[in-house]
mmCIF file of C-alpha atoms in Angstrom:
data_model
loop_
_atom_site.group_PDB
_atom_site.id
_atom_site.type_symbol
_atom_site.label_atom_id
_atom_site.label_comp_id
_atom_site.label_asym_id
_atom_site.label_seq_id
_atom_site.Cartn_x
_atom_site.Cartn_y
_atom_site.Cartn_z
ATOM 1 C CA UNK A 1 -18.200 -38.618 -32.292
ATOM 2 C CA UNK A 2 -18.494 -35.188 -32.546
ATOM 3 C CA UNK A 3 -16.264 -32.876 -30.674
ATOM 4 C CA UNK A 4 -16.849 -29.973 -27.815
ATOM 5 C CA UNK A 5 -14.750 -26.980 -28.697
ATOM 6 C CA UNK A 6 -13.751 -23.941 -26.621
ATOM 7 C CA UNK A 7 -12.394 -21.155 -28.725
ATOM 8 C CA UNK A 8 -10.998 -17.632 -27.548
ATOM 9 C CA UNK A 9 -11.116 -14.835 -29.896
ATOM 10 C CA UNK A 10 -13.715 -16.277 -32.146
ATOM 11 C CA UNK A 11 -15.081 -13.119 -33.513
ATOM 12 C CA UNK A 12 -12.810 -12.457 -36.426
ATOM 13 C CA UNK A 13 -9.641 -13.926 -38.290
ATOM 14 C CA UNK A 14 -8.263 -17.301 -37.522
ATOM 15 C CA UNK A 15 -10.361 -17.851 -34.756
ATOM 16 C CA UNK A 16 -13.643 -17.175 -36.512
ATOM 17 C CA UNK A 17 -12.403 -19.609 -39.388
ATOM 18 C CA UNK A 18 -11.663 -22.392 -36.680
ATOM 19 C CA UNK A 19 -15.169 -22.200 -35.208
ATOM 20 C CA UNK A 20 -16.639 -22.074 -38.721
ATOM 21 C CA UNK A 21 -14.872 -25.077 -39.673
ATOM 22 C CA UNK A 22 -15.917 -27.189 -36.461
ATOM 23 C CA UNK A 23 -19.448 -26.167 -36.874
ATOM 24 C CA UNK A 24 -19.945 -26.843 -40.508
ATOM 25 C CA UNK A 25 -18.927 -30.908 -39.611
ATOM 26 C CA UNK A 26 -21.427 -30.936 -36.797
ATOM 27 C CA UNK A 27 -18.969 -30.375 -33.959
ATOM 28 C CA UNK A 28 -20.459 -28.058 -30.990
ATOM 29 C CA UNK A 29 -18.440 -25.188 -30.114
ATOM 30 C CA UNK A 30 -18.303 -22.461 -27.102
ATOM 31 C CA UNK A 31 -17.140 -19.505 -29.007
ATOM 32 C CA UNK A 32 -15.879 -16.790 -26.938
ATOM 33 C CA UNK A 33 -15.296 -12.718 -27.809
ATOM 34 C CA UNK A 34 -15.164 -9.485 -26.264
ATOM 35 C CA UNK A 35 -18.438 -8.488 -28.263
ATOM 36 C CA UNK A 36 -20.654 -11.524 -28.411
ATOM 37 C CA UNK A 37 -22.804 -9.604 -31.093
ATOM 38 C CA UNK A 38 -20.026 -10.277 -33.685
ATOM 39 C CA UNK A 39 -20.965 -13.919 -33.339
ATOM 40 C CA UNK A 40 -24.623 -13.685 -34.202
ATOM 41 C CA UNK A 41 -24.434 -14.759 -37.776
ATOM 42 C CA UNK A 42 -22.855 -18.012 -36.316
ATOM 43 C CA UNK A 43 -25.729 -18.734 -33.995
ATOM 44 C CA UNK A 44 -28.313 -17.714 -36.649
ATOM 45 C CA UNK A 45 -26.679 -20.531 -38.908
ATOM 46 C CA UNK A 46 -25.712 -23.047 -36.308
ATOM 47 C CA UNK A 47 -28.435 -22.769 -33.078
ATOM 48 C CA UNK A 48 -27.774 -24.680 -30.293
ATOM 49 C CA UNK A 49 -24.365 -25.809 -31.679
ATOM 50 C CA UNK A 50 -22.803 -22.686 -31.021
ATOM 51 C CA UNK A 51 -22.841 -21.277 -27.375
ATOM 52 C CA UNK A 52 -21.518 -17.471 -27.464
ATOM 53 C CA UNK A 53 -19.817 -16.464 -24.414
ATOM 54 C CA UNK A 54 -18.543 -12.896 -23.667
ATOM 55 C CA UNK A 55 -14.812 -12.870 -22.742
ATOM 56 C CA UNK A 56 -11.752 -11.079 -22.238
ATOM 57 C CA UNK A 57 -9.002 -13.348 -21.405
ATOM 58 C CA UNK A 58 -7.326 -10.754 -19.357
ATOM 59 C CA UNK A 59 -9.970 -11.329 -16.688
ATOM 60 C CA UNK A 60 -8.950 -14.261 -15.007
ATOM 61 C CA UNK A 61 -12.470 -14.828 -12.910
ATOM 62 C CA UNK A 62 -13.956 -14.488 -16.401
ATOM 63 C CA UNK A 63 -11.995 -17.266 -17.848
ATOM 64 C CA UNK A 64 -12.755 -19.356 -15.248
ATOM 65 C CA UNK A 65 -16.783 -18.806 -15.431
ATOM 66 C CA UNK A 66 -16.555 -19.200 -19.185
ATOM 67 C CA UNK A 67 -14.860 -22.384 -19.237
ATOM 68 C CA UNK A 68 -16.971 -23.875 -16.507
ATOM 69 C CA UNK A 69 -20.096 -22.789 -18.442
ATOM 70 C CA UNK A 70 -19.226 -24.274 -21.618
ATOM 71 C CA UNK A 71 -18.429 -27.531 -19.757
ATOM 72 C CA UNK A 72 -21.794 -27.541 -17.873
ATOM 73 C CA UNK A 73 -23.815 -26.688 -21.020
ATOM 74 C CA UNK A 74 -22.134 -29.350 -23.402
ATOM 75 C CA UNK A 75 -20.984 -31.860 -20.680
ATOM 76 C CA UNK A 76 -17.513 -32.136 -21.676
ATOM 77 C CA UNK A 77 -14.594 -30.366 -23.508
ATOM 78 C CA UNK A 78 -12.606 -31.996 -26.143
ATOM 79 C CA UNK A 79 -10.668 -29.220 -28.001
ATOM 80 C CA UNK A 80 -9.430 -26.071 -26.002
ATOM 81 C CA UNK A 81 -8.057 -23.526 -28.531
ATOM 82 C CA UNK A 82 -6.086 -20.456 -27.290
ATOM 83 C CA UNK A 83 -6.546 -18.077 -30.383
ATOM 84 C CA UNK A 84 -7.131 -14.737 -28.523
ATOM 85 C CA UNK A 85 -4.362 -12.401 -29.207
ATOM 86 C CA UNK A 86 -2.979 -9.200 -30.966
ATOM 87 C CA UNK A 87 0.134 -7.887 -32.582
ATOM 88 C CA UNK A 88 2.365 -5.108 -30.803
ATOM 89 C CA UNK A 89 4.445 -3.242 -33.474
ATOM 90 C CA UNK A 90 7.328 -1.163 -32.731
ATOM 91 C CA UNK A 91 11.308 -1.182 -32.067
ATOM 92 C CA UNK A 92 12.257 -2.518 -28.579
ATOM 93 C CA UNK A 93 13.379 1.116 -27.836
ATOM 94 C CA UNK A 94 10.031 2.593 -28.326
ATOM 95 C CA UNK A 95 7.937 0.158 -26.567
ATOM 96 C CA UNK A 96 6.627 1.287 -23.127
ATOM 97 C CA UNK A 97 6.615 -0.991 -20.389
ATOM 98 C CA UNK A 98 2.600 -0.643 -20.507
ATOM 99 C CA UNK A 99 2.485 -1.775 -23.636
ATOM 100 C CA UNK A 100 4.391 -4.856 -23.322
ATOM 101 C CA UNK A 101 2.857 -5.985 -20.117
ATOM 102 C CA UNK A 102 -0.563 -5.699 -21.966
ATOM 103 C CA UNK A 103 0.497 -7.891 -24.869
ATOM 104 C CA UNK A 104 2.095 -10.701 -22.598
ATOM 105 C CA UNK A 105 -1.371 -10.358 -20.401
ATOM 106 C CA UNK A 106 -3.000 -11.224 -23.506
ATOM 107 C CA UNK A 107 -0.769 -13.481 -25.420
ATOM 108 C CA UNK A 108 0.683 -15.137 -22.460
ATOM 109 C CA UNK A 109 -1.357 -15.056 -19.782
ATOM 110 C CA UNK A 110 -4.388 -15.593 -21.465
ATOM 111 C CA UNK A 111 -3.729 -18.939 -22.537
ATOM 112 C CA UNK A 112 -2.071 -19.530 -18.798
ATOM 113 C CA UNK A 113 -5.649 -18.651 -17.516
ATOM 114 C CA UNK A 114 -7.797 -20.832 -19.980
ATOM 115 C CA UNK A 115 -5.332 -23.850 -19.307
ATOM 116 C CA UNK A 116 -5.564 -23.670 -15.540
ATOM 117 C CA UNK A 117 -9.460 -23.421 -15.765
ATOM 118 C CA UNK A 118 -9.736 -26.011 -18.119
ATOM 119 C CA UNK A 119 -7.137 -28.751 -17.072
ATOM 120 C CA UNK A 120 -9.313 -30.071 -13.887
ATOM 121 C CA UNK A 121 -11.844 -30.745 -16.202
ATOM 122 C CA UNK A 122 -9.924 -32.618 -18.686
ATOM 123 C CA UNK A 123 -8.038 -34.341 -16.330
ATOM 124 C CA UNK A 124 -10.832 -35.571 -14.818
ATOM 125 C CA UNK A 125 -12.300 -36.828 -18.239
ATOM 126 C CA UNK A 126 -8.920 -38.510 -19.058
ATOM 127 C CA UNK A 127 -8.586 -36.642 -22.341
ATOM 128 C CA UNK A 128 -8.643 -33.691 -24.469
ATOM 129 C CA UNK A 129 -6.374 -31.514 -26.698
ATOM 130 C CA UNK A 130 -5.228 -28.118 -26.158
ATOM 131 C CA UNK A 131 -4.140 -26.195 -29.162
ATOM 132 C CA UNK A 132 -2.028 -23.025 -28.567
ATOM 133 C CA UNK A 133 -2.041 -20.869 -31.358
ATOM 134 C CA UNK A 134 1.704 -18.914 -31.596
ATOM 135 C CA UNK A 135 3.012 -17.719 -34.650
ATOM 136 C CA UNK A 136 6.388 -18.252 -36.760
ATOM 137 C CA UNK A 137 7.484 -15.209 -34.863
ATOM 138 C CA UNK A 138 7.182 -17.578 -31.910
ATOM 139 C CA UNK A 139 10.429 -19.161 -33.304
ATOM 140 C CA UNK A 140 12.377 -16.423 -34.940
ATOM 141 C CA UNK A 141 12.182 -12.740 -34.192
ATOM 142 C CA UNK A 142 11.684 -9.992 -36.363
ATOM 143 C CA UNK A 143 12.645 -6.163 -36.075
ATOM 144 C CA UNK A 144 9.563 -4.058 -35.172
ATOM 145 C CA UNK A 145 8.085 -7.202 -33.177
ATOM 146 C CA UNK A 146 9.939 -7.830 -30.214
ATOM 147 C CA UNK A 147 7.242 -7.363 -27.878
ATOM 148 C CA UNK A 148 4.857 -9.637 -30.016
ATOM 149 C CA UNK A 149 7.657 -12.165 -30.669
ATOM 150 C CA UNK A 150 8.367 -12.188 -26.653
ATOM 151 C CA UNK A 151 4.950 -13.151 -26.145
ATOM 152 C CA UNK A 152 5.117 -16.124 -28.357
ATOM 153 C CA UNK A 153 8.001 -17.199 -27.528
ATOM 154 C CA UNK A 154 7.040 -17.450 -23.896
ATOM 155 C CA UNK A 155 3.926 -19.271 -25.068
ATOM 156 C CA UNK A 156 6.143 -21.745 -26.949
ATOM 157 C CA UNK A 157 7.982 -22.644 -23.644
ATOM 158 C CA UNK A 158 5.255 -22.925 -21.404
ATOM 159 C CA UNK A 159 3.563 -24.844 -24.075
ATOM 160 C CA UNK A 160 6.415 -27.250 -24.419
ATOM 161 C CA UNK A 161 6.491 -27.940 -20.771
ATOM 162 C CA UNK A 162 2.758 -28.139 -20.363
ATOM 163 C CA UNK A 163 2.633 -31.029 -23.031
ATOM 164 C CA UNK A 164 5.153 -33.189 -21.065
ATOM 165 C CA UNK A 165 3.447 -32.289 -17.810
ATOM 166 C CA UNK A 166 -0.235 -33.326 -18.806
ATOM 167 C CA UNK A 167 0.599 -36.276 -21.357
ATOM 168 C CA UNK A 168 0.121 -38.800 -18.495
ATOM 169 C CA UNK A 169 -3.321 -37.599 -18.005
ATOM 170 C CA UNK A 170 -4.356 -38.468 -21.458
ATOM 171 C CA UNK A 171 -4.320 -34.428 -22.543
ATOM 172 C CA UNK A 172 -2.521 -33.561 -25.935
ATOM 173 C CA UNK A 173 -0.676 -30.028 -26.640
ATOM 174 C CA UNK A 174 -0.091 -28.881 -29.852
ATOM 175 C CA UNK A 175 1.466 -25.522 -30.646
ATOM 176 C CA UNK A 176 0.282 -24.050 -33.975
ATOM 177 C CA UNK A 177 2.553 -21.778 -35.710
ATOM 178 C CA UNK A 178 1.026 -19.555 -38.559
ATOM 179 C CA UNK A 179 2.552 -17.594 -40.963
ATOM 180 C CA UNK A 180 0.878 -14.574 -42.721
ATOM 181 C CA UNK A 181 -2.773 -15.099 -43.423
ATOM 182 C CA UNK A 182 -5.450 -12.960 -45.027
ATOM 183 C CA UNK A 183 -6.962 -11.460 -41.964
ATOM 184 C CA UNK A 184 -7.002 -8.039 -40.178
ATOM 185 C CA UNK A 185 -4.202 -8.951 -37.885
ATOM 186 C CA UNK A 186 -1.587 -6.496 -39.231
ATOM 187 C CA UNK A 187 -4.198 -3.781 -39.476
ATOM 188 C CA UNK A 188 -5.678 -4.263 -35.841
ATOM 189 C CA UNK A 189 -1.816 -4.169 -34.235
ATOM 190 C CA UNK A 190 -1.073 -2.000 -31.589
ATOM 191 C CA UNK A 191 1.722 0.635 -32.752
ATOM 192 C CA UNK A 192 4.208 1.991 -30.051
ATOM 193 C CA UNK A 193 4.928 5.830 -30.328
ATOM 194 C CA UNK A 194 7.197 6.115 -33.620
ATOM 195 C CA UNK A 195 10.590 7.285 -33.462
ATOM 196 C CA UNK A 196 11.598 8.591 -36.745
ATOM 197 C CA UNK A 197 14.788 6.846 -36.458
ATOM 198 C CA UNK A 198 13.403 3.585 -37.202
ATOM 199 C CA UNK A 199 11.128 4.827 -40.012
ATOM 200 C CA UNK A 200 13.564 3.467 -42.689
ATOM 201 C CA UNK A 201 13.037 -0.080 -41.162
ATOM 202 C CA UNK A 202 9.279 0.502 -40.882
ATOM 203 C CA UNK A 203 9.118 1.277 -44.806
ATOM 204 C CA UNK A 204 11.436 -1.740 -45.460
ATOM 205 C CA UNK A 205 9.161 -3.776 -43.502
ATOM 206 C CA UNK A 206 5.881 -2.512 -44.595
ATOM 207 C CA UNK A 207 7.268 -3.210 -48.404
ATOM 208 C CA UNK A 208 8.176 -6.595 -47.559
ATOM 209 C CA UNK A 209 5.120 -7.721 -45.912
ATOM 210 C CA UNK A 210 3.292 -6.470 -48.761
ATOM 211 C CA UNK A 211 4.932 -9.120 -50.968
ATOM 212 C CA UNK A 212 4.078 -12.177 -48.662
ATOM 213 C CA UNK A 213 1.468 -14.945 -50.280
ATOM 214 C CA UNK A 214 -0.887 -14.624 -47.579
ATOM 215 C CA UNK A 215 -2.809 -18.063 -46.642
ATOM 216 C CA UNK A 216 -6.486 -18.562 -46.623
ATOM 217 C CA UNK A 217 -8.032 -18.677 -43.181
ATOM 218 C CA UNK A 218 -10.842 -21.294 -44.335
ATOM 219 C CA UNK A 219 -7.875 -23.498 -45.083
ATOM 220 C CA UNK A 220 -6.404 -23.217 -41.948
ATOM 221 C CA UNK A 221 -10.017 -24.012 -40.550
ATOM 222 C CA UNK A 222 -10.048 -27.322 -42.310
ATOM 223 C CA UNK A 223 -6.326 -27.938 -41.327
ATOM 224 C CA UNK A 224 -6.957 -27.644 -37.796
ATOM 225 C CA UNK A 225 -9.985 -30.315 -37.694
ATOM 226 C CA UNK A 226 -7.375 -32.660 -39.472
ATOM 227 C CA UNK A 227 -5.155 -31.644 -36.572
ATOM 228 C CA UNK A 228 -7.333 -32.384 -33.845
ATOM 229 C CA UNK A 229 -8.646 -35.792 -35.196
ATOM 230 C CA UNK A 230 -5.002 -37.134 -35.239
ATOM 231 C CA UNK A 231 -4.296 -39.841 -33.146
ATOM 232 C CA UNK A 232 -0.887 -38.875 -32.165
ATOM 233 C CA UNK A 233 -0.637 -34.787 -32.751
ATOM 234 C CA UNK A 234 2.597 -33.115 -33.047
ATOM 235 C CA UNK A 235 3.790 -31.043 -30.571
ATOM 236 C CA UNK A 236 4.322 -28.254 -32.938
ATOM 237 C CA UNK A 237 3.000 -27.765 -36.952
ATOM 238 C CA UNK A 238 3.210 -24.884 -39.124
ATOM 239 C CA UNK A 239 0.187 -23.333 -40.573
ATOM 240 C CA UNK A 240 0.934 -21.868 -44.128
ATOM 241 C CA UNK A 241 3.747 -22.346 -46.734
ATOM 242 C CA UNK A 242 6.110 -19.818 -44.979
ATOM 243 C CA UNK A 243 6.921 -21.191 -41.744
ATOM 244 C CA UNK A 244 9.005 -24.463 -42.745
ATOM 245 C CA UNK A 245 11.549 -22.892 -45.263
ATOM 246 C CA UNK A 246 12.466 -19.869 -43.280
ATOM 247 C CA UNK A 247 12.537 -21.523 -39.964
ATOM 248 C CA UNK A 248 14.759 -24.204 -41.729
ATOM 249 C CA UNK A 249 17.728 -21.620 -42.312
ATOM 250 C CA UNK A 250 17.053 -20.209 -38.974
ATOM 251 C CA UNK A 251 17.827 -23.274 -37.177
ATOM 252 C CA UNK A 252 20.695 -23.939 -39.640
ATOM 253 C CA UNK A 253 22.399 -20.640 -38.491
ATOM 254 C CA UNK A 254 21.964 -21.004 -34.768
ATOM 255 C CA UNK A 255 23.805 -24.274 -34.919
ATOM 256 C CA UNK A 256 26.267 -23.042 -37.198
ATOM 257 C CA UNK A 257 27.130 -20.462 -34.584
ATOM 258 C CA UNK A 258 26.754 -22.756 -31.595
ATOM 259 C CA UNK A 259 29.288 -24.993 -33.293
ATOM 260 C CA UNK A 260 31.703 -21.783 -34.423
ATOM 261 C CA UNK A 261 31.593 -20.731 -30.751
ATOM 262 C CA UNK A 262 31.681 -24.212 -28.940
ATOM 263 C CA UNK A 263 35.427 -23.889 -27.781
ATOM 264 C CA UNK A 264 34.284 -20.768 -25.752
ATOM 265 C CA UNK A 265 31.454 -22.323 -24.453
ATOM 266 C CA UNK A 266 33.611 -25.268 -23.141
ATOM 267 C CA UNK A 267 36.134 -22.533 -21.667
ATOM 268 C CA UNK A 268 33.021 -20.839 -19.785
ATOM 269 C CA UNK A 269 32.234 -24.373 -18.210
ATOM 270 C CA UNK A 270 35.665 -24.082 -16.250
ATOM 271 C CA UNK A 271 37.948 -27.042 -15.603
ATOM 272 C CA UNK A 272 36.250 -30.618 -15.911
ATOM 273 C CA UNK A 273 36.640 -32.536 -12.236
ATOM 274 C CA UNK A 274 38.737 -35.771 -13.070
ATOM 275 C CA UNK A 275 36.726 -39.030 -12.862
ATOM 276 C CA UNK A 276 36.716 -40.785 -9.416
#
């Protein structure tokens, strides 16, 4: 049976690839974007199978209207993809509070708004799959990405709790953690006002980014189809070949550090009460 999707941030990048993949196999999609004119090509190619909806996920009332409109139009929602987001580049010292608040408003509170709008509908139908687009940066932090990492780390925690809360309603949750893809994500990032003392770090990061083997968004779209068709999808999954080897080392280092400092951890607990 074909699925009905609700996808935020559908106009470009991975969001566009997800929508195109779903439509290409005959699914129906409520595709949201700040500017629905950017979805005109999809509408021309797929007609009534795609419902373009204007949406800024920072607007709670607009989110609820869009989700309800999609449900009323198609009669159900099977897959909800929280993809809308953007990057924030800058050392922690360089970030303004406004920039960090705006980052969290889109990357964390945006998905929260969509989830809270969709859950009553998914719960009523007893099914649904919420896909949260996080990042490898949601599991490991990188210099000059503290604000972005903070938003994705928070999304990871929110989503893990959500998965446990809604499992009894027949609703599944998966956090997708993409690596680097051939999109305009880096070019479209917001940049904090640069402090020249971090210029060397910026140069090193740019040089490293230029060596990355970026993934194909179309391949990510096909992978998402396979994911949402799985009877028992994972809570977390990497998209791309970079995440697994990178995070294997990150977690090995964390475990080693906790083990090294285990004695101090026990000391911090204080005296253990004797057994009764």
